[in-house]
Amino acid sequence: MKTLRGLFCLLVVLILAGCSANPIYSTTGVVLANYSEDEATPYVMQMSDPQMACALGEGIDPLLYSFSRVTDAPDTTGSLLMLLAGNCAEYQAWEAELAYLRADYAGNVPAAKDAREKMKRLNALTAQRRYESFQRAMAAYEFDPGAEKLECPFLFNDQEELTFLLGLLTGMQAIVNDANSGAMAGVPRNIAPQAERAVQCLDNEKWGGLPNAIRALVWLLLPDTQPALAAEPWRVLGDSSRLGVKTGMRASMAVEAVAAETYGRPDVLADVIARFADSRKGFEVWEEFRLVDDIASQVVRFSSDKHWTAEYGYRTPNQHFGRMSPERNTENVETMSLDGLL
């Protein structure tokens, strides 16, 4: 009798534990996922501090995504958090690349080799995170990018459209980062034509030419994917950049700069950097998604810094951003006497 009573009590404890623990975890997970999507994401998208945003992605993603063990995976917010975490890894890769260029400029071979290896490893980490972000974005909207027949996902508002669009862009970035790492991350290249098809689900005019910029980037990577009547890729990239300035989100200019570097077009790179610098005059940012424009600004400035560091051994001086050499226009420049300061 005591044995039966003991088993009954144990069963009751197990049932209560099961009813009290898992429901709390799953409820917390649902609340956090909904809060992140409804409140935190719009707030972060309006931020103007990409470094803080990337730290948020690295810090919050493991906590939020751990709830996928007890409830549905929060793929919508999770794709954006992993995108931001990928940016953190890329910022470190940028610093390693600049260190490599400085050492190479100074003729310090051991330091250059060390910095270059560090850059490759960080690019591999960036590629891994960005590929994960791409996969989460596709899962969030139950979109199969490899399906033979293109079936566009249901996207109910601007935030969902942008999340899907950034997921596709992040997939393309993952391929570029993996190439820069020496293919250490193993990102499958077949996501490039998948992204080229999927971006056609989005309004090019509305999103500042970014969908067509992604398509042009794929056409440069895989020329066979370019439709017969499509315009030349560099022209599409230029048109997309101009549309981005008009829309208030210059992500297309960042894509154009990356394409110019990747495919060896210094003339296009110099032009897009100059256009980006000029665009700051009277530019009206799309406030709701300011963070995207600020991240694009960092990408273009890094392209400029790479050129300056390789050619002159230091980053772009602020007053020279938009130029590719230290030659400066001395007209109308006020001079200051140092005599009084010595």
mmCIF file of C-alpha atoms in Angstrom:
data_model
loop_
_atom_site.group_PDB
_atom_site.id
_atom_site.type_symbol
_atom_site.label_atom_id
_atom_site.label_comp_id
_atom_site.label_asym_id
_atom_site.label_seq_id
_atom_site.Cartn_x
_atom_site.Cartn_y
_atom_site.Cartn_z
ATOM 1 C CA MET A 1 0.000 0.000 0.000
ATOM 2 C CA LYS A 2 2.827 2.377 0.906
ATOM 3 C CA THR A 3 4.507 1.510 -2.343
ATOM 4 C CA LEU A 4 1.407 2.354 -4.393
ATOM 5 C CA ARG A 5 0.947 5.594 -2.445
ATOM 6 C CA GLY A 6 4.588 6.502 -3.107
ATOM 7 C CA LEU A 7 4.245 5.832 -6.837
ATOM 8 C CA PHE A 8 1.073 7.921 -6.932
ATOM 9 C CA CYS A 9 2.824 10.833 -5.222
ATOM 10 C CA LEU A 10 5.770 10.568 -7.612
ATOM 11 C CA LEU A 11 3.387 10.590 -10.586
ATOM 12 C CA VAL A 12 1.631 13.693 -9.232
ATOM 13 C CA VAL A 13 4.988 15.461 -8.762
ATOM 14 C CA LEU A 14 6.064 14.595 -12.300
ATOM 15 C CA ILE A 15 2.747 15.808 -13.746
ATOM 16 C CA LEU A 16 2.943 19.056 -11.763
ATOM 17 C CA ALA A 17 6.541 19.557 -12.815
ATOM 18 C CA GLY A 18 5.605 18.983 -16.414
ATOM 19 C CA CYS A 19 2.648 21.337 -16.194
ATOM 20 C CA SER A 20 4.517 24.047 -14.331
ATOM 21 C CA ALA A 21 7.944 24.152 -15.935
ATOM 22 C CA ASN A 22 7.493 23.707 -19.681
ATOM 23 C CA PRO A 23 4.392 25.916 -20.002
ATOM 24 C CA ILE A 24 6.237 28.730 -18.240
ATOM 25 C CA TYR A 25 9.243 28.372 -20.505
ATOM 26 C CA SER A 26 7.161 28.146 -23.650
ATOM 27 C CA THR A 27 4.940 31.057 -22.581
ATOM 28 C CA THR A 28 8.031 33.146 -21.820
ATOM 29 C CA GLY A 29 9.444 32.219 -25.205
ATOM 30 C CA VAL A 30 6.288 33.266 -27.016
ATOM 31 C CA VAL A 31 6.101 36.553 -25.085
ATOM 32 C CA LEU A 32 9.755 37.350 -25.776
ATOM 33 C CA ALA A 33 9.461 36.468 -29.462
ATOM 34 C CA ASN A 34 6.359 38.620 -29.883
ATOM 35 C CA TYR A 35 7.888 41.523 -27.950
ATOM 36 C CA SER A 36 11.068 41.311 -30.024
ATOM 37 C CA GLU A 37 9.142 41.360 -33.279
ATOM 38 C CA ASP A 38 6.564 43.992 -32.328
ATOM 39 C CA GLU A 39 8.650 46.396 -30.227
ATOM 40 C CA ALA A 40 12.372 45.666 -30.116
ATOM 41 C CA THR A 41 12.904 45.203 -33.857
ATOM 42 C CA PRO A 42 11.265 48.507 -34.893
ATOM 43 C CA TYR A 43 13.268 50.252 -32.159
ATOM 44 C CA VAL A 44 16.573 48.743 -33.288
ATOM 45 C CA MET A 45 15.847 49.508 -36.945
ATOM 46 C CA GLN A 46 15.645 53.215 -36.038
ATOM 47 C CA MET A 47 19.015 53.181 -34.244
ATOM 48 C CA SER A 48 21.977 55.091 -35.657
ATOM 49 C CA ASP A 49 24.681 53.094 -33.872
ATOM 50 C CA PRO A 50 25.617 49.949 -35.870
ATOM 51 C CA GLN A 51 28.212 48.917 -33.272
ATOM 52 C CA MET A 52 25.666 48.863 -30.457
ATOM 53 C CA ALA A 53 23.190 47.066 -32.703
ATOM 54 C CA CYS A 54 25.711 44.346 -33.533
ATOM 55 C CA ALA A 55 26.501 43.888 -29.830
ATOM 56 C CA LEU A 56 22.772 43.460 -29.251
ATOM 57 C CA GLY A 57 22.684 40.702 -31.866
ATOM 58 C CA GLU A 58 25.590 38.826 -30.292
ATOM 59 C CA GLY A 59 24.225 39.210 -26.776
ATOM 60 C CA ILE A 60 20.536 38.514 -27.267
ATOM 61 C CA ASP A 61 20.486 35.876 -30.005
ATOM 62 C CA PRO A 62 21.585 32.913 -27.811
ATOM 63 C CA LEU A 63 18.980 33.803 -25.164
ATOM 64 C CA LEU A 64 16.074 34.380 -27.541
ATOM 65 C CA TYR A 65 16.849 31.488 -29.840
ATOM 66 C CA SER A 66 17.287 29.082 -26.891
ATOM 67 C CA PHE A 67 13.494 29.172 -26.567
ATOM 68 C CA SER A 68 13.324 27.233 -29.835
ATOM 69 C CA ARG A 69 13.905 24.197 -27.557
ATOM 70 C CA VAL A 70 10.471 24.629 -25.964
ATOM 71 C CA THR A 71 8.424 26.507 -28.596
ATOM 72 C CA ASP A 72 8.500 27.494 -32.262
ATOM 73 C CA ALA A 73 11.831 28.937 -33.350
ATOM 74 C CA PRO A 74 11.670 32.775 -33.432
ATOM 75 C CA ASP A 75 13.065 32.845 -36.969
ATOM 76 C CA THR A 76 11.825 36.311 -37.898
ATOM 77 C CA THR A 77 13.654 38.146 -35.123
ATOM 78 C CA GLY A 78 16.326 35.457 -35.075
ATOM 79 C CA SER A 79 17.336 36.207 -38.669
ATOM 80 C CA LEU A 80 17.854 39.887 -37.843
ATOM 81 C CA LEU A 81 19.751 39.120 -34.624
ATOM 82 C CA MET A 82 22.098 36.753 -36.458
ATOM 83 C CA LEU A 83 22.500 39.361 -39.213
ATOM 84 C CA LEU A 84 23.648 41.857 -36.560
ATOM 85 C CA ALA A 85 25.939 39.243 -34.977
ATOM 86 C CA GLY A 86 27.447 38.679 -38.429
ATOM 87 C CA ASN A 87 28.139 42.405 -38.684
ATOM 88 C CA CYS A 88 30.090 42.223 -35.404
ATOM 89 C CA ALA A 89 32.338 39.501 -36.815
ATOM 90 C CA GLU A 90 32.765 41.477 -40.029
ATOM 91 C CA TYR A 91 33.819 44.642 -38.185
ATOM 92 C CA GLN A 92 36.636 42.621 -36.579
ATOM 93 C CA ALA A 93 37.543 41.183 -39.988
ATOM 94 C CA TRP A 94 37.722 44.742 -41.355
ATOM 95 C CA GLU A 95 40.199 45.762 -38.645
ATOM 96 C CA ALA A 96 42.314 42.678 -39.375
ATOM 97 C CA GLU A 97 42.305 43.511 -43.090
ATOM 98 C CA LEU A 98 43.372 47.100 -42.422
ATOM 99 C CA ALA A 99 46.149 45.783 -40.143
ATOM 100 C CA TYR A 100 47.269 43.503 -42.983
ATOM 101 C CA LEU A 101 47.308 46.395 -45.457
ATOM 102 C CA ARG A 102 49.271 48.621 -43.054
ATOM 103 C CA ALA A 103 51.841 45.884 -42.424
ATOM 104 C CA ASP A 104 52.103 45.206 -46.157
ATOM 105 C CA TYR A 105 52.579 48.917 -46.834
ATOM 106 C CA ALA A 106 55.355 49.024 -44.214
ATOM 107 C CA GLY A 107 56.997 45.869 -45.579
ATOM 108 C CA ASN A 108 56.496 43.940 -42.318
ATOM 109 C CA VAL A 109 55.972 40.448 -43.740
ATOM 110 C CA PRO A 110 55.357 38.459 -40.497
ATOM 111 C CA ALA A 111 52.788 41.003 -39.259
ATOM 112 C CA ALA A 112 51.097 41.035 -42.666
ATOM 113 C CA LYS A 113 50.835 37.243 -42.795
ATOM 114 C CA ASP A 114 49.447 37.074 -39.256
ATOM 115 C CA ALA A 115 46.843 39.771 -39.909
ATOM 116 C CA ARG A 116 45.806 38.123 -43.169
ATOM 117 C CA GLU A 117 45.236 34.771 -41.482
ATOM 118 C CA LYS A 118 43.190 36.477 -38.751
ATOM 119 C CA MET A 119 41.155 38.224 -41.439
ATOM 120 C CA LYS A 120 40.381 34.894 -43.125
ATOM 121 C CA ARG A 121 39.215 33.259 -39.903
ATOM 122 C CA LEU A 122 36.970 36.199 -39.046
ATOM 123 C CA ASN A 123 35.520 36.186 -42.561
ATOM 124 C CA ALA A 124 34.717 32.501 -42.087
ATOM 125 C CA LEU A 125 32.887 33.306 -38.829
ATOM 126 C CA THR A 126 31.022 36.137 -40.564
ATOM 127 C CA ALA A 127 30.030 33.803 -43.406
ATOM 128 C CA GLN A 128 28.726 31.178 -40.978
ATOM 129 C CA ARG A 129 26.571 33.687 -39.116
ATOM 130 C CA ARG A 130 25.248 35.237 -42.307
ATOM 131 C CA TYR A 131 24.367 31.888 -43.825
ATOM 132 C CA GLU A 132 22.478 31.075 -40.615
ATOM 133 C CA SER A 133 20.657 34.428 -40.908
ATOM 134 C CA PHE A 134 19.706 33.606 -44.513
ATOM 135 C CA GLN A 135 18.337 30.200 -43.512
ATOM 136 C CA ARG A 136 16.308 31.658 -40.647
ATOM 137 C CA ALA A 137 14.808 34.345 -42.902
ATOM 138 C CA MET A 138 13.706 31.710 -45.416
ATOM 139 C CA ALA A 139 12.261 29.540 -42.617
ATOM 140 C CA ALA A 140 10.461 32.522 -41.054
ATOM 141 C CA TYR A 141 8.251 32.912 -44.135
ATOM 142 C CA GLU A 142 8.154 29.208 -45.057
ATOM 143 C CA PHE A 143 9.870 30.070 -48.318
ATOM 144 C CA ASP A 144 11.721 27.341 -50.183
ATOM 145 C CA PRO A 145 14.381 29.159 -52.232
ATOM 146 C CA GLY A 146 15.228 25.967 -54.099
ATOM 147 C CA ALA A 147 11.681 25.170 -55.275
ATOM 148 C CA GLU A 148 11.376 24.832 -59.059
ATOM 149 C CA LYS A 149 8.264 27.032 -59.195
ATOM 150 C CA LEU A 150 8.684 30.411 -57.545
ATOM 151 C CA GLU A 151 5.994 30.966 -54.904
ATOM 152 C CA CYS A 152 6.425 34.309 -53.205
ATOM 153 C CA PRO A 153 5.899 34.367 -49.425
ATOM 154 C CA PHE A 154 3.070 36.248 -47.732
ATOM 155 C CA LEU A 155 4.606 39.422 -46.327
ATOM 156 C CA PHE A 156 2.081 41.489 -44.419
ATOM 157 C CA ASN A 157 3.956 44.716 -43.670
ATOM 158 C CA ASP A 158 7.119 46.714 -44.394
ATOM 159 C CA GLN A 159 9.047 45.104 -41.562
ATOM 160 C CA GLU A 160 8.400 41.611 -42.920
ATOM 161 C CA GLU A 161 9.317 42.674 -46.453
ATOM 162 C CA LEU A 162 12.580 44.188 -45.236
ATOM 163 C CA THR A 163 13.400 41.156 -43.070
ATOM 164 C CA PHE A 164 12.948 38.872 -46.084
ATOM 165 C CA LEU A 165 14.935 41.218 -48.343
ATOM 166 C CA LEU A 166 17.805 41.521 -45.856
ATOM 167 C CA GLY A 167 17.828 37.748 -45.482
ATOM 168 C CA LEU A 168 18.454 37.403 -49.218
ATOM 169 C CA LEU A 169 21.113 40.122 -49.169
ATOM 170 C CA THR A 170 22.783 38.450 -46.183
ATOM 171 C CA GLY A 171 22.949 35.177 -48.110
ATOM 172 C CA MET A 172 24.846 36.938 -50.889
ATOM 173 C CA GLN A 173 27.151 38.571 -48.347
ATOM 174 C CA ALA A 174 27.836 35.128 -46.854
ATOM 175 C CA ILE A 175 29.137 33.956 -50.240
ATOM 176 C CA VAL A 176 31.472 36.972 -50.508
ATOM 177 C CA ASN A 177 32.746 36.481 -46.939
ATOM 178 C CA ASP A 178 33.305 32.787 -47.543
ATOM 179 C CA ALA A 179 35.305 33.589 -50.677
ATOM 180 C CA ASN A 180 37.425 36.020 -48.630
ATOM 181 C CA SER A 181 38.052 33.277 -46.064
ATOM 182 C CA GLY A 182 39.341 30.805 -48.652
ATOM 183 C CA ALA A 183 36.056 28.819 -48.521
ATOM 184 C CA MET A 184 36.577 27.903 -44.854
ATOM 185 C CA ALA A 185 32.852 28.229 -44.061
ATOM 186 C CA GLY A 186 31.579 26.116 -46.934
ATOM 187 C CA VAL A 187 28.616 28.341 -47.823
ATOM 188 C CA PRO A 188 26.780 26.730 -50.774
ATOM 189 C CA ARG A 189 27.046 28.881 -53.894
ATOM 190 C CA ASN A 190 23.673 27.741 -55.188
ATOM 191 C CA ILE A 191 21.904 30.208 -52.887
ATOM 192 C CA ALA A 192 23.015 32.985 -55.270
ATOM 193 C CA PRO A 193 20.609 32.079 -58.121
ATOM 194 C CA GLN A 194 17.957 31.330 -55.494
ATOM 195 C CA ALA A 195 18.332 34.859 -54.120
ATOM 196 C CA GLU A 196 18.212 36.277 -57.656
ATOM 197 C CA ARG A 197 14.788 34.675 -58.181
ATOM 198 C CA ALA A 198 13.422 35.434 -54.729
ATOM 199 C CA VAL A 199 14.099 39.201 -54.773
ATOM 200 C CA GLN A 200 11.662 39.474 -57.664
ATOM 201 C CA CYS A 201 8.952 39.022 -55.020
ATOM 202 C CA LEU A 202 9.746 42.542 -53.753
ATOM 203 C CA ASP A 203 9.037 46.034 -55.107
ATOM 204 C CA ASN A 204 12.305 47.437 -56.466
ATOM 205 C CA GLU A 205 11.188 51.094 -56.383
ATOM 206 C CA LYS A 206 9.881 50.854 -52.836
ATOM 207 C CA TRP A 207 13.097 49.325 -51.478
ATOM 208 C CA GLY A 208 15.515 51.775 -53.014
ATOM 209 C CA GLY A 209 16.722 49.569 -55.868
ATOM 210 C CA LEU A 210 18.105 46.948 -53.476
ATOM 211 C CA PRO A 211 16.284 43.997 -55.124
ATOM 212 C CA ASN A 212 17.762 44.839 -58.531
ATOM 213 C CA ALA A 213 21.184 45.527 -56.998
ATOM 214 C CA ILE A 214 21.154 41.993 -55.564
ATOM 215 C CA ARG A 215 20.153 40.624 -58.970
ATOM 216 C CA ALA A 216 22.986 42.509 -60.692
ATOM 217 C CA LEU A 217 25.457 41.174 -58.127
ATOM 218 C CA VAL A 218 24.345 37.628 -58.945
ATOM 219 C CA TRP A 219 24.630 38.334 -62.689
ATOM 220 C CA LEU A 220 28.250 39.343 -62.172
ATOM 221 C CA LEU A 221 28.876 36.177 -60.171
ATOM 222 C CA LEU A 222 26.896 33.880 -62.493
ATOM 223 C CA PRO A 223 26.465 35.518 -65.937
ATOM 224 C CA ASP A 224 24.220 32.664 -67.123
ATOM 225 C CA THR A 225 21.504 33.812 -64.699
ATOM 226 C CA GLN A 226 21.110 37.205 -66.432
ATOM 227 C CA PRO A 227 17.938 37.419 -68.569
ATOM 228 C CA ALA A 228 18.573 38.088 -72.260
ATOM 229 C CA LEU A 229 16.883 41.497 -72.276
ATOM 230 C CA ALA A 230 18.237 42.701 -68.929
ATOM 231 C CA ALA A 231 20.452 45.790 -68.790
ATOM 232 C CA GLU A 232 24.185 45.475 -68.215
ATOM 233 C CA PRO A 233 24.884 44.725 -64.479
ATOM 234 C CA TRP A 234 27.024 47.810 -63.795
ATOM 235 C CA ARG A 235 24.304 50.030 -65.235
ATOM 236 C CA VAL A 236 21.720 48.308 -63.048
ATOM 237 C CA LEU A 237 23.924 48.839 -59.994
ATOM 238 C CA GLY A 238 24.341 52.546 -60.794
ATOM 239 C CA ASP A 239 20.609 53.019 -61.322
ATOM 240 C CA SER A 240 19.886 51.150 -58.081
ATOM 241 C CA SER A 241 22.271 53.395 -56.155
ATOM 242 C CA ARG A 242 20.558 56.527 -57.429
ATOM 243 C CA LEU A 243 17.194 55.068 -56.448
ATOM 244 C CA GLY A 244 18.547 54.296 -52.974
ATOM 245 C CA VAL A 245 19.530 57.933 -52.425
ATOM 246 C CA LYS A 246 16.097 59.036 -53.561
ATOM 247 C CA THR A 247 14.375 56.549 -51.237
ATOM 248 C CA GLY A 248 16.476 57.396 -48.182
ATOM 249 C CA MET A 249 18.247 54.050 -47.766
ATOM 250 C CA ARG A 250 21.621 53.749 -49.541
ATOM 251 C CA ALA A 251 22.084 49.977 -49.196
ATOM 252 C CA SER A 252 22.310 49.692 -53.004
ATOM 253 C CA MET A 253 25.408 51.905 -52.985
ATOM 254 C CA ALA A 254 27.071 49.540 -50.523
ATOM 255 C CA VAL A 255 26.260 46.615 -52.839
ATOM 256 C CA GLU A 256 27.736 48.553 -55.778
ATOM 257 C CA ALA A 257 30.938 49.270 -53.798
ATOM 258 C CA VAL A 258 31.329 45.618 -52.774
ATOM 259 C CA ALA A 259 30.742 44.510 -56.368
ATOM 260 C CA ALA A 260 33.373 46.973 -57.643
ATOM 261 C CA GLU A 261 35.917 45.582 -55.178
ATOM 262 C CA THR A 262 35.020 41.946 -55.762
ATOM 263 C CA TYR A 263 35.150 42.186 -59.558
ATOM 264 C CA GLY A 264 38.133 44.545 -59.864
ATOM 265 C CA ARG A 265 36.529 47.803 -61.056
ATOM 266 C CA PRO A 266 38.519 50.621 -59.346
ATOM 267 C CA ASP A 267 36.872 53.165 -61.642
ATOM 268 C CA VAL A 268 33.413 52.166 -60.393
ATOM 269 C CA LEU A 269 34.663 52.069 -56.788
ATOM 270 C CA ALA A 270 36.051 55.611 -56.978
ATOM 271 C CA ASP A 271 32.829 56.809 -58.558
ATOM 272 C CA VAL A 272 30.476 55.216 -56.041
ATOM 273 C CA ILE A 273 32.517 56.497 -53.079
ATOM 274 C CA ALA A 274 32.430 60.004 -54.547
ATOM 275 C CA ARG A 275 28.684 59.733 -55.164
ATOM 276 C CA PHE A 276 28.107 58.492 -51.623
ATOM 277 C CA ALA A 277 30.043 61.425 -50.164
ATOM 278 C CA ASP A 278 28.080 63.852 -52.346
ATOM 279 C CA SER A 279 24.773 62.247 -51.402
ATOM 280 C CA ARG A 280 25.140 63.480 -47.814
ATOM 281 C CA LYS A 281 24.174 66.970 -48.955
ATOM 282 C CA GLY A 282 20.464 67.296 -48.378
ATOM 283 C CA PHE A 283 20.013 63.554 -47.881
ATOM 284 C CA GLU A 284 16.822 62.538 -46.091
ATOM 285 C CA VAL A 285 17.148 59.141 -44.467
ATOM 286 C CA TRP A 286 14.218 56.703 -44.227
ATOM 287 C CA GLU A 287 13.816 57.163 -40.479
ATOM 288 C CA GLU A 288 11.939 53.920 -39.897
ATOM 289 C CA PHE A 289 14.927 51.917 -41.154
ATOM 290 C CA ARG A 290 17.800 54.286 -40.378
ATOM 291 C CA LEU A 291 20.057 51.456 -39.201
ATOM 292 C CA VAL A 292 20.187 49.947 -42.708
ATOM 293 C CA ASP A 293 21.480 53.220 -44.150
ATOM 294 C CA ASP A 294 24.038 53.633 -41.362
ATOM 295 C CA ILE A 295 25.373 50.112 -41.920
ATOM 296 C CA ALA A 296 25.609 50.847 -45.663
ATOM 297 C CA SER A 297 27.529 54.023 -44.828
ATOM 298 C CA GLN A 298 30.056 51.967 -42.855
ATOM 299 C CA VAL A 299 30.502 49.539 -45.774
ATOM 300 C CA VAL A 300 31.287 52.354 -48.219
ATOM 301 C CA ARG A 301 33.632 54.084 -45.771
ATOM 302 C CA PHE A 302 35.494 50.802 -45.224
ATOM 303 C CA SER A 303 35.926 50.466 -48.996
ATOM 304 C CA SER A 304 37.493 53.910 -48.970
ATOM 305 C CA ASP A 305 39.671 53.038 -45.949
ATOM 306 C CA LYS A 306 40.980 49.923 -47.689
ATOM 307 C CA HIS A 307 42.052 51.966 -50.710
ATOM 308 C CA TRP A 308 43.714 54.644 -48.595
ATOM 309 C CA THR A 309 45.497 52.150 -46.337
ATOM 310 C CA ALA A 310 46.825 50.158 -49.291
ATOM 311 C CA GLU A 311 47.995 53.285 -51.131
ATOM 312 C CA TYR A 312 49.088 55.586 -48.305
ATOM 313 C CA GLY A 313 49.297 53.457 -45.119
ATOM 314 C CA TYR A 314 46.421 55.095 -43.225
ATOM 315 C CA ARG A 315 42.628 55.348 -43.255
ATOM 316 C CA THR A 316 40.675 57.958 -45.172
ATOM 317 C CA PRO A 317 41.053 61.367 -43.514
ATOM 318 C CA ASN A 318 37.564 62.603 -42.791
ATOM 319 C CA GLN A 319 37.939 65.726 -44.919
ATOM 320 C CA HIS A 320 39.031 63.568 -47.877
ATOM 321 C CA PHE A 321 36.155 61.069 -47.827
ATOM 322 C CA GLY A 322 34.921 60.870 -51.400
ATOM 323 C CA ARG A 323 38.401 61.184 -52.898
ATOM 324 C CA MET A 324 40.966 58.522 -53.697
ATOM 325 C CA SER A 325 44.081 60.608 -53.100
ATOM 326 C CA PRO A 326 45.370 63.170 -50.569
ATOM 327 C CA GLU A 327 45.396 65.854 -53.229
ATOM 328 C CA ARG A 328 43.218 68.590 -51.948
ATOM 329 C CA ASN A 329 41.686 71.760 -53.207
ATOM 330 C CA THR A 330 43.434 74.564 -51.361
ATOM 331 C CA GLU A 331 41.133 77.287 -52.614
ATOM 332 C CA ASN A 332 39.136 79.052 -49.917
ATOM 333 C CA VAL A 333 40.956 77.102 -47.168
ATOM 334 C CA GLU A 334 41.614 79.166 -44.084
ATOM 335 C CA THR A 335 45.122 78.791 -42.696
ATOM 336 C CA MET A 336 45.974 78.967 -39.025
ATOM 337 C CA SER A 337 49.245 80.309 -37.661
ATOM 338 C CA LEU A 338 50.957 77.941 -35.229
ATOM 339 C CA ASP A 339 53.266 80.630 -33.886
ATOM 340 C CA GLY A 340 50.995 81.461 -31.032
ATOM 341 C CA LEU A 341 50.654 77.823 -30.032
ATOM 342 C CA LEU A 342 54.410 77.100 -29.780
#
